[in-house]
Short mmCIF file of C-alpha atoms and ligand atoms in Angstrom, two decimals:
data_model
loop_
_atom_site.label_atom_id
_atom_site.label_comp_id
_atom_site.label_asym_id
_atom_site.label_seq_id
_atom_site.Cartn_x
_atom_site.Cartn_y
_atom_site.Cartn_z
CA UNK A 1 22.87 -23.03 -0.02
CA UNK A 2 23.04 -19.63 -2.06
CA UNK A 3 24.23 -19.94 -5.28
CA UNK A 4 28.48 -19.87 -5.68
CA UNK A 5 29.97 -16.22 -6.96
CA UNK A 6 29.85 -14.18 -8.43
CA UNK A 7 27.06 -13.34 -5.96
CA UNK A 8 28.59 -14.39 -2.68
CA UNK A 9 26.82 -13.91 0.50
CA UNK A 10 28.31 -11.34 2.93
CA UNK A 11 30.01 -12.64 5.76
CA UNK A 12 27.19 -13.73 8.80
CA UNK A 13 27.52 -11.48 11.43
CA UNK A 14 25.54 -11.04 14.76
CA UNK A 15 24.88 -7.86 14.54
CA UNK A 16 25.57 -4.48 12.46
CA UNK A 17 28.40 -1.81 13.15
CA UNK A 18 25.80 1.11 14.26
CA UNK A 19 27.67 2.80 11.35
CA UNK A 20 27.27 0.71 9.18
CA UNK A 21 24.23 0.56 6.28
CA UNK A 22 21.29 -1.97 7.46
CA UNK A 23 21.28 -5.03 4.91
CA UNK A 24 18.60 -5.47 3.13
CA UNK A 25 17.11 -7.82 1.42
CA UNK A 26 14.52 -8.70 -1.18
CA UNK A 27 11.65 -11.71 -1.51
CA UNK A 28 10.05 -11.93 -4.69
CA UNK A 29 12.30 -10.35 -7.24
CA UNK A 30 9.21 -8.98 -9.74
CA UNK A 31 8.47 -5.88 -11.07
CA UNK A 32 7.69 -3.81 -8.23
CA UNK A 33 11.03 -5.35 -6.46
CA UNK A 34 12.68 -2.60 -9.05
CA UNK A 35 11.10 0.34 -7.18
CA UNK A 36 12.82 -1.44 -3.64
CA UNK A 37 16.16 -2.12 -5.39
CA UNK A 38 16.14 1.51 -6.33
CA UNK A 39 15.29 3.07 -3.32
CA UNK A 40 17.69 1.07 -1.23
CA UNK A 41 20.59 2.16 -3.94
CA UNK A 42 19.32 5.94 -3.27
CA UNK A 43 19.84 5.77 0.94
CA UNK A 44 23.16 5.29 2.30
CA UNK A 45 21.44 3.75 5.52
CA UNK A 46 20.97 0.52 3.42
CA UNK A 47 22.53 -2.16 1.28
CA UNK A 48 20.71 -4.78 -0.89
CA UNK A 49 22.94 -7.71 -0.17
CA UNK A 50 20.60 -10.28 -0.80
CA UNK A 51 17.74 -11.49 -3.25
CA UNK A 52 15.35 -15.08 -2.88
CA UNK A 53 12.81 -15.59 -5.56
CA UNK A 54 11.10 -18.53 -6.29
CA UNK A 55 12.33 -18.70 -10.02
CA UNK A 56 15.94 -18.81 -9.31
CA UNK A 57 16.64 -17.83 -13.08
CA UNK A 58 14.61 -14.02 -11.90
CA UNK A 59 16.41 -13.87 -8.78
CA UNK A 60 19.74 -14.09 -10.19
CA UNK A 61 18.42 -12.21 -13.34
CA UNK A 62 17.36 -9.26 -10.96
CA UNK A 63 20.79 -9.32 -8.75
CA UNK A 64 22.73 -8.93 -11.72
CA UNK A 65 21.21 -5.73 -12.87
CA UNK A 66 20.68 -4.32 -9.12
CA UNK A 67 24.80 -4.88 -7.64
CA UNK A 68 25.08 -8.49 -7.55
CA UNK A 69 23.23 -8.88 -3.89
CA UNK A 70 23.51 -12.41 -3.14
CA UNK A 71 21.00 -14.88 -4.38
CA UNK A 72 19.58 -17.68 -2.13
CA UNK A 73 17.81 -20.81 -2.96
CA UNK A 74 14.86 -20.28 -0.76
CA UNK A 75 13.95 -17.57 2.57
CA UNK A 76 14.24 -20.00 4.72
CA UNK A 77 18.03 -20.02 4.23
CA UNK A 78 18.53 -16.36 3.56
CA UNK A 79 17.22 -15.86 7.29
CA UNK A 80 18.92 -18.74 8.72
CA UNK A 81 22.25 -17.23 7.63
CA UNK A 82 21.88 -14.18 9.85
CA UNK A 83 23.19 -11.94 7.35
CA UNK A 84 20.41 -9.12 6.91
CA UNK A 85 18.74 -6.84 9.35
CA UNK A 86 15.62 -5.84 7.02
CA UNK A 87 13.56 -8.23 4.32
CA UNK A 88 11.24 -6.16 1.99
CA UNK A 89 8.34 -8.51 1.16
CA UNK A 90 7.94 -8.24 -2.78
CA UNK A 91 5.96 -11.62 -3.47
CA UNK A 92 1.90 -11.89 -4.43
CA UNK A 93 -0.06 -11.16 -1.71
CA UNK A 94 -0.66 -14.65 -0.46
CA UNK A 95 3.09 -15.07 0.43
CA UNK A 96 2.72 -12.01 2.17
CA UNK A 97 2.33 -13.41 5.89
CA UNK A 98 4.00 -16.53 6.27
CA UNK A 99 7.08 -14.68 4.99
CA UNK A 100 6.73 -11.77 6.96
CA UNK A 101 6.07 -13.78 9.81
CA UNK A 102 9.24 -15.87 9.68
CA UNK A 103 11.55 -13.10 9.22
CA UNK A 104 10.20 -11.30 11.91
CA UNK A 105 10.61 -14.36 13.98
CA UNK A 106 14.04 -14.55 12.89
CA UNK A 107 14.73 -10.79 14.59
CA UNK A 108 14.30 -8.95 11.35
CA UNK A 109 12.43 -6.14 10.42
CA UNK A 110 9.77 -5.80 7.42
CA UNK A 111 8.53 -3.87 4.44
CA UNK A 112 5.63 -5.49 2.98
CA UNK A 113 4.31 -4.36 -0.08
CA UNK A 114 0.50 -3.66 -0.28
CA UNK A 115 -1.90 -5.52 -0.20
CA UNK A 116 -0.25 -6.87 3.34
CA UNK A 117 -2.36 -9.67 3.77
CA UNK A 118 -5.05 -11.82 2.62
CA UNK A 119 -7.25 -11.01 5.95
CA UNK A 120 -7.11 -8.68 8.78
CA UNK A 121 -6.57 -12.02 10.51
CA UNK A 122 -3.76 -12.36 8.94
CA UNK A 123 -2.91 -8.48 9.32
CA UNK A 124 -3.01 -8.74 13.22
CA UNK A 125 -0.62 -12.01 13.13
CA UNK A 126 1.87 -9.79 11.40
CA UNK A 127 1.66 -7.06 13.98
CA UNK A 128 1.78 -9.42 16.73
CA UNK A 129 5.06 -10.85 15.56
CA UNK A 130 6.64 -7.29 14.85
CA UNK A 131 5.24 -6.68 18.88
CA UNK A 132 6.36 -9.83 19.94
CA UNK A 133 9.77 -9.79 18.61
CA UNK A 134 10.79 -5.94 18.99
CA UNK A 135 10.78 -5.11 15.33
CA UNK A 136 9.07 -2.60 13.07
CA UNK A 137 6.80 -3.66 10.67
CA UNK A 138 6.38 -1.72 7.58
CA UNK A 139 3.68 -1.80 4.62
CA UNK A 140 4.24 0.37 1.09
CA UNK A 141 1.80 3.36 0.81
CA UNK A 142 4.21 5.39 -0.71
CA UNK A 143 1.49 7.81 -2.16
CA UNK A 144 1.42 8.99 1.09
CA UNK A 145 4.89 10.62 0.39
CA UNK A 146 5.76 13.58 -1.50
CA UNK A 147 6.34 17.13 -0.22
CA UNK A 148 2.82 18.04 -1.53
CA UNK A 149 0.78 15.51 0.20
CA UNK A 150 2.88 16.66 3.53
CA UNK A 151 1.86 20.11 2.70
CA UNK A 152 -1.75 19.20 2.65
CA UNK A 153 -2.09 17.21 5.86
CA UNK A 154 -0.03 19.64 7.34
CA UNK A 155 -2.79 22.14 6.44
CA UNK A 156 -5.83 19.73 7.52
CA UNK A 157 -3.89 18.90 10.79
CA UNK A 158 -3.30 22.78 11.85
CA UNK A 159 -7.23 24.08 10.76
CA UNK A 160 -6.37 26.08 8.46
CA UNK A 161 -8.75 24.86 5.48
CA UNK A 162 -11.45 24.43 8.37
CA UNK A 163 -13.01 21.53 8.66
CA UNK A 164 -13.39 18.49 5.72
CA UNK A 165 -16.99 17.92 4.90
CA UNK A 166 -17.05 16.24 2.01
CA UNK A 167 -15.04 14.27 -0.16
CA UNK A 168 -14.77 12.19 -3.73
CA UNK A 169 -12.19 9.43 -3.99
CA UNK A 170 -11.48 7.65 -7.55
CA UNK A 171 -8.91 4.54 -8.53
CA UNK A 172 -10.32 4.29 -12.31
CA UNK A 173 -7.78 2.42 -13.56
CA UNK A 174 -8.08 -0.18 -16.76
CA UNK A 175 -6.74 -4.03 -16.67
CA UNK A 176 -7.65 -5.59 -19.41
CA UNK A 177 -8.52 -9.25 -19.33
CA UNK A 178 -4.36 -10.43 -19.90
CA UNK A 179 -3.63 -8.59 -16.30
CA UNK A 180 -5.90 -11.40 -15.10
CA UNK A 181 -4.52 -14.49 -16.50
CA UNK A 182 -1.68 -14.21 -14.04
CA UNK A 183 -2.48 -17.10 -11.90
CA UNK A 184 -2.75 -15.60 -8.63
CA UNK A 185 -4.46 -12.53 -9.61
CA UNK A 186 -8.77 -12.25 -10.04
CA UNK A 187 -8.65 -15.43 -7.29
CA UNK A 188 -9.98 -14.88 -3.20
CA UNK A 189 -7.38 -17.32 -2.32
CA UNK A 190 -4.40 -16.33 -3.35
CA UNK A 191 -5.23 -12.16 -4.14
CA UNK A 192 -7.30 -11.91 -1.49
CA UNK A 193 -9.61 -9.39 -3.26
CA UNK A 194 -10.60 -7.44 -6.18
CA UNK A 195 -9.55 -4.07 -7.65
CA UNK A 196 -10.71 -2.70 -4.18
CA UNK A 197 -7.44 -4.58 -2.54
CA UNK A 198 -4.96 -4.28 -5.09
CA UNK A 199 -5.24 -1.10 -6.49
CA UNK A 200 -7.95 1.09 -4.52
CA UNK A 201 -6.30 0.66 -1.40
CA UNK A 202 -3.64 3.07 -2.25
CA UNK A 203 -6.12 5.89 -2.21
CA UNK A 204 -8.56 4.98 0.22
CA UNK A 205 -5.04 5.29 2.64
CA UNK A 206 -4.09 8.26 1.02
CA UNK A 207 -7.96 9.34 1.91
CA UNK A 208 -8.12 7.86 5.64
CA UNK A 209 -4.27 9.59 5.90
CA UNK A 210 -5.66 13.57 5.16
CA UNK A 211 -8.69 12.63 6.83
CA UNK A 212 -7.95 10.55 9.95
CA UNK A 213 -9.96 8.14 11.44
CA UNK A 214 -13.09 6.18 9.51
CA UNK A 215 -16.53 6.06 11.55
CA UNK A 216 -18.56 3.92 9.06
CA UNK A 217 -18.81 2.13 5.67
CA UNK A 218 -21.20 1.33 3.45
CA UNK A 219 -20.10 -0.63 0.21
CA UNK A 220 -20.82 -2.74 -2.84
CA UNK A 221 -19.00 -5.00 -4.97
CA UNK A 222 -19.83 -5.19 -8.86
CA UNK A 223 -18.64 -7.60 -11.54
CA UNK A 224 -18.88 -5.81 -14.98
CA UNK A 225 -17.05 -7.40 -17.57
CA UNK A 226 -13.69 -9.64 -16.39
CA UNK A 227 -13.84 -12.84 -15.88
CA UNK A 228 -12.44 -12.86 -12.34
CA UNK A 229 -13.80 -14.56 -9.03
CA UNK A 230 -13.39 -10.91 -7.13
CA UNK A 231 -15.06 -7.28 -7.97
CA UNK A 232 -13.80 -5.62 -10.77
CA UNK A 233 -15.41 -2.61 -9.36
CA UNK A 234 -16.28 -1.20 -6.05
CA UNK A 235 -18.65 1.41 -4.85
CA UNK A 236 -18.79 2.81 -1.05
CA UNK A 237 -19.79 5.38 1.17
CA UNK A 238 -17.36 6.07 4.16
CA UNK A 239 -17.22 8.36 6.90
CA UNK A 240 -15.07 9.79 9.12
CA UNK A 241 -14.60 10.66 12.51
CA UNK A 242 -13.97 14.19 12.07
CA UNK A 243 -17.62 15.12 10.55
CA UNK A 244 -16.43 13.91 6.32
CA UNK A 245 -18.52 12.00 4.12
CA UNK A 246 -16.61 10.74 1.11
CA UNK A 247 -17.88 8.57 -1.82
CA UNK A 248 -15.22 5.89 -3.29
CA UNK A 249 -15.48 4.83 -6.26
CA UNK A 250 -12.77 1.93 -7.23
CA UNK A 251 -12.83 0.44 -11.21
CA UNK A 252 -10.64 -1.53 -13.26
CA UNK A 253 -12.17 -1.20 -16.37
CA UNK A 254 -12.46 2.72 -16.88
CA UNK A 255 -10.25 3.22 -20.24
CA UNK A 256 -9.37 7.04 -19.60
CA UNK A 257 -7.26 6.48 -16.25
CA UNK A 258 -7.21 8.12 -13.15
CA UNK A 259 -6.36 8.36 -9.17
CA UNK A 260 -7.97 11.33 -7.72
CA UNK A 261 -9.04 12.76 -4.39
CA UNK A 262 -11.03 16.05 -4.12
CA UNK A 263 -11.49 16.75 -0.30
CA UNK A 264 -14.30 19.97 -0.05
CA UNK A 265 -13.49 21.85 3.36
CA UNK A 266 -15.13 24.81 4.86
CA UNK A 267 -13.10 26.96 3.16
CA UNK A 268 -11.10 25.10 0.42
CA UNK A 269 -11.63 22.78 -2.56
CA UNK A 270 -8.45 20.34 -2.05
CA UNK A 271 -7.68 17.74 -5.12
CA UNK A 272 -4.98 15.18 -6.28
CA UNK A 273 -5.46 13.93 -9.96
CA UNK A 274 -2.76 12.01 -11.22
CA UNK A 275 -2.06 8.58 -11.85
CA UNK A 276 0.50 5.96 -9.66
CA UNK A 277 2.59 9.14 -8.37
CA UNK A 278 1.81 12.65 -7.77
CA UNK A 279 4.45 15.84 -7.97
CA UNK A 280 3.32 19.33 -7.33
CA UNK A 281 1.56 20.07 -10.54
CA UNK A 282 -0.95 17.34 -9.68
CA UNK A 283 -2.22 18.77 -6.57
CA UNK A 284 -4.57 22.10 -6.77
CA UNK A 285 -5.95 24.40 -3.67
CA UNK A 286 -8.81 26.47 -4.41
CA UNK A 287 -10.38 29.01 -2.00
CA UNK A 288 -13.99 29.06 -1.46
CA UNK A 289 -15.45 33.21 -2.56
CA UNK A 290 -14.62 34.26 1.09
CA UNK A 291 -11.35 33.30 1.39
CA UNK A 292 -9.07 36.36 1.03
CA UNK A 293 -6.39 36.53 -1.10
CA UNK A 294 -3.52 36.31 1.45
CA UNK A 295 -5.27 33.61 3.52
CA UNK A 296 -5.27 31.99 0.05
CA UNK A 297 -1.49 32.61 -0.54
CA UNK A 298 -0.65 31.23 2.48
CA UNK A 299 -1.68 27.74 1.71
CA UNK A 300 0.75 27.81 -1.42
CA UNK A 301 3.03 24.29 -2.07
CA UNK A 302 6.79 24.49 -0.95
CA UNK A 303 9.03 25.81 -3.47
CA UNK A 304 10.99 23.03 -3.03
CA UNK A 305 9.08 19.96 -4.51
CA UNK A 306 9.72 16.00 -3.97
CA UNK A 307 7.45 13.93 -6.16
CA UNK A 308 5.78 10.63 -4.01
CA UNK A 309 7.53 7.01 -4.65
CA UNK A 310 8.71 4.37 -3.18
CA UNK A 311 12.20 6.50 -2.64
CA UNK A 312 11.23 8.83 -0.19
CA UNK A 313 8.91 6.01 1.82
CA UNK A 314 12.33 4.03 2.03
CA UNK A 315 14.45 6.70 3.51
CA UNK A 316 12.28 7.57 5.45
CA UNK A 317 11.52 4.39 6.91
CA UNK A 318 15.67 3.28 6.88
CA UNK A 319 16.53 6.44 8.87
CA UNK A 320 14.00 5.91 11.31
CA UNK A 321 15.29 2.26 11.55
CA UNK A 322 18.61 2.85 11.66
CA UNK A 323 17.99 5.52 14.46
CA UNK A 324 15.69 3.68 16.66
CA UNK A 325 13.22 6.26 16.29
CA UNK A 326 9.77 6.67 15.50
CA UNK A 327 8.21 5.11 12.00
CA UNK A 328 7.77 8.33 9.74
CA UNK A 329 3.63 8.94 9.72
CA UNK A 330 4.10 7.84 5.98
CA UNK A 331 4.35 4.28 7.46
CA UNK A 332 2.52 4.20 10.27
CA UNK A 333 -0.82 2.90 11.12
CA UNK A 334 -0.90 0.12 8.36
CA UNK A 335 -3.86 -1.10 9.44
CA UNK A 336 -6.62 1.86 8.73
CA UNK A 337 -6.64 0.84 5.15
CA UNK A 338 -7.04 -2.19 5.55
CA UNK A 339 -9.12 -2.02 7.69
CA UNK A 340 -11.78 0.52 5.42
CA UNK A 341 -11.31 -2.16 2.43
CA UNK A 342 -12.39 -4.67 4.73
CA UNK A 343 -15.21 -3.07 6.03
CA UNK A 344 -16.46 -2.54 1.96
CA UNK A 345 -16.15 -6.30 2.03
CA UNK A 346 -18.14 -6.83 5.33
CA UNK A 347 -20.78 -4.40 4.47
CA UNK A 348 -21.08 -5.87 0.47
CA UNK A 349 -21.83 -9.69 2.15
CA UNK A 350 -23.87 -8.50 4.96
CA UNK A 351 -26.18 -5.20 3.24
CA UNK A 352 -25.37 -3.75 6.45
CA UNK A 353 -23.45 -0.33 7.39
CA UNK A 354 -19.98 -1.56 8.88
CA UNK A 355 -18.57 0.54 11.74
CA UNK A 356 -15.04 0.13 13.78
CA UNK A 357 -16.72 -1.61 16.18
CA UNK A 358 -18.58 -4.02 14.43
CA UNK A 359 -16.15 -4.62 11.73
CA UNK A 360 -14.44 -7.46 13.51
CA UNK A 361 -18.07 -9.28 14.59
CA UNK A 362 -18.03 -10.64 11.06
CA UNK A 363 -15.29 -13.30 11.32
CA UNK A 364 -15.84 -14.63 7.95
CA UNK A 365 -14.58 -11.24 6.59
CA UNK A 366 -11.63 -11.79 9.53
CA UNK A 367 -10.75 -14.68 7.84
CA UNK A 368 -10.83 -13.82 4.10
CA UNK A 369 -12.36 -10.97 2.15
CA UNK A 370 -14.68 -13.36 0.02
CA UNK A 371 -17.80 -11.96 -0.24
CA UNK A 372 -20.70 -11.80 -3.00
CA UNK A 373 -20.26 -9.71 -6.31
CA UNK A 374 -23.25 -8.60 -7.98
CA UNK A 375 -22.62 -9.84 -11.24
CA UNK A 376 -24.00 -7.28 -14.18
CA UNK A 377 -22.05 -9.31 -17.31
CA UNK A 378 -23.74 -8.93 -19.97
CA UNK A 379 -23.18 -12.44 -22.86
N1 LIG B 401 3.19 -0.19 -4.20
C1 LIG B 401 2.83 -0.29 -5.47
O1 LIG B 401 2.55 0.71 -6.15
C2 LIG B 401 2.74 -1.65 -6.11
C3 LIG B 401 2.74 -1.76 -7.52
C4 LIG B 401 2.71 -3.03 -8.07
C5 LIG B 401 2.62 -4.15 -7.26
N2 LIG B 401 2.58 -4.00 -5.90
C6 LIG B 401 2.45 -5.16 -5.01
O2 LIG B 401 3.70 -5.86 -5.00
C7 LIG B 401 3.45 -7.27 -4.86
C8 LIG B 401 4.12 -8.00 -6.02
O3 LIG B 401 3.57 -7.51 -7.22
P1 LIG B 401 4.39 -7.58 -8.60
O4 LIG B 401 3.58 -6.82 -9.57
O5 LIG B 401 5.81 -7.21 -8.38
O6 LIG B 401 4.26 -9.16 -8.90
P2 LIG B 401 5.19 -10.02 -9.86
O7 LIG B 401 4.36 -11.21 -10.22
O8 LIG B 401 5.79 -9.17 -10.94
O9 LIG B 401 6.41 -10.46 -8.92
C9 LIG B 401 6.25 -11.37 -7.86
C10 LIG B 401 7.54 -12.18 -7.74
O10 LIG B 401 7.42 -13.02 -6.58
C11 LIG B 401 7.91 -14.32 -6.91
N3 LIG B 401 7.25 -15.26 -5.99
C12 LIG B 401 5.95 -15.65 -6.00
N4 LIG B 401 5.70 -16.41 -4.92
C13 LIG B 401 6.86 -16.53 -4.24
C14 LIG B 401 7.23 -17.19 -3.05
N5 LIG B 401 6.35 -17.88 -2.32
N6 LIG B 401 8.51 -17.07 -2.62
C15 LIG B 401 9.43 -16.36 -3.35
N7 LIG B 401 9.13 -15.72 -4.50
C16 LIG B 401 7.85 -15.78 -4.92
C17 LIG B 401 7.56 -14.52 -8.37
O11 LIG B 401 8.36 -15.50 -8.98
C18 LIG B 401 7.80 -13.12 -8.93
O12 LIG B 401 9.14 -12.94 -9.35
C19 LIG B 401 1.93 -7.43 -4.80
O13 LIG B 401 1.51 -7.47 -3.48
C20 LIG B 401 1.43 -6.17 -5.48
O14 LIG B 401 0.12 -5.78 -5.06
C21 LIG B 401 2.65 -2.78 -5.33
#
């Protein structure tokens, strides 16, 4: 049973008013949770009414200073009482698709955080149950949002830079050896992956989402210095359908920090250099010696400017919910990333060059990401 007041549950109902907010709820009640709690208290189409962790002491810790949602002893009960329409997924990754799975078995949507799975196994099972059940199925790339990343695919999607030909993408991020003595983190089983997963994904998407479709991969997995099972580096060579070849670089052991994309087109140097969120001043457009200078004014950012983040993603994503419409393109198409990082994977354990096609003939890399590192330690 939930835990008595002062954090009731709300009353079970079958179904929501079509006025009325969609209730929301949270699993795993961390510190990315924070970034959910605050984007649901920033839309009026939701309402956190309910929180499960499993450290009940966090859970009720994290209701108190986010409304006093209710607080259940375990998912299982929070989606047997039929009281919330949406569950945002906030636990490690390797809670990611049993819980997912049950709640959309139990007719409720989902917003997953990244990584969404352990496998693209596991990836497709989630999809199937959002397909087989009639519900959306959301996962958290919210550096896809922000007016200035709109701006830019906006400009890629019309023609107006010309075509992408080639392109640098960087996650060098630092995690020094404490990050990894979480339990579940540096570990195949229960992270899934390296830095590749858990923190290059988020700009190999942003990548694959200016650029559109991959056509081929080739990667390599490097252990430097941590003492993990997974890469603490990444190297790779992708391309993509429409004629780009970009080199990915993914660290986490590069003091001086950075996420950046630089995306050369025929007539425009595009980059993003920031770090976990990117306003205006982060992005630059620079015309190649041609270009005139009204073509080049043209491409100028909106005046009015909405940094990325888990808020916009959220409303986004609850409006289209609430409406019955589409998924926003900021969370659609989960899969593509996943699907890139996977191939690094594939193509690091087999030597080979990893396309769409033969991506799922390895079904060890269906199964789990585990591959070799090529350890360059140093004692
Ligand atoms: N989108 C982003 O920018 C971003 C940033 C950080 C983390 N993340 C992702 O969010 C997820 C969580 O990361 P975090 O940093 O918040 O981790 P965290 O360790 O701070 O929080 C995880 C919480 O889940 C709870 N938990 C663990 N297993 C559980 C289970 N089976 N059932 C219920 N509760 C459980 C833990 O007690 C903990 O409170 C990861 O997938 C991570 O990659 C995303």
């Amino acid at each position: 049973m939930p835990s008595p007041a002062p954090f009731a549950p709300p009353a079970p109902s079958t179904s929501s008013a079509p006025s009325a907010p969609l209730r929301a709820a949270i699993v795993g009640t961390g510190a990315i949770a924070n970034s959910h709690a605050a984007a649901l208290a920033a839309t009026s189409d939701a309402e956190l009414v309910a929180v499960v962790d499993r450290d009940p002491a966090l859970a009720r810790a994290f209701a108190e200073r986010w409304g006093g949602p209710a607080v259940f002893d375990s998912l299982d009960e929070l989606l047997a009482s039929g009281t919330i329409d949406v569950l945002h997924v906030c636990t490690p990754p390797g809670a990611h698709a049993e819980q997912s799975i049950a709640a959309l078995d139990a007719g409720v949507h989902v917003v997953c955080e990244k990584p969404a799975a352990l496998s693209l196994d596991e990836l497709d099972a989630m999809t199937d149950a959002a397909e087989r059940n009639d519900r959306r199925f959301v996962v958290v790339f919210q550096q896809r949002t922000g007016s200035a990343a709109a701006h830019v695919r906006r400009l890629f999607e019309s023609g107006a830079l010309g075509r992408p030909l080639v392109a640098t993408c960087q996650t060098l991020w630092y995690r020094d050896p404490s990050y990894f003595a979480v339990p579940w983190r540096g570990k195949w089983s229960t992270e899934g992956g390296g830095t590749t997963l858990g923190h290059g994904i988020h700009q190999i998407d942003l990548l694959a989402w200016l650029l559109g479709d991959w056509a081929s991969v080739h990667g390599g997995l490097w252990r430097l210095d941590r003492e993990t099972e997974t890469e603490d580096v990444s190297t790779a060579v992708i391309t993509f359908e429409g004629g780009t070849v970009a080199s990915v670089i993914t660290s986490a052991v590069s003091p001086r920090e950075v996420s950046s994309i630089r995306i050369d087109t025929e007539l425009a140097t595009v980059t993003v250099e920031h770090l976990y969120g990117h306003g205006h001043e982060h992005w630059r457009i620079t015309p190649a010696p041609h270009v005139g200078e009204a073509d080049a004014a043209a491409w100028a950012l909106p005046d009015l400017e909405e940094p990325s983040g888990h808020e916009p993603l959220l409303r986004d994503v609850y409006a289209a919910l609430r409406s019955g419409g589409p998924l926003p393109s900021t969370a659609s198409d989960a899969a593509r990333s996943f699907e890139i990082v996977t191939a690094i994977y594939s193509s690091a354990a087999t030597g080979r060059t990893v396309t769409p096609a033969t991506l799922r003939d390895d079904p060890d890399r269906m199964r789990s990401l585990e591959s070799p590192v090529i350890d360059l330690r140093r004692a």
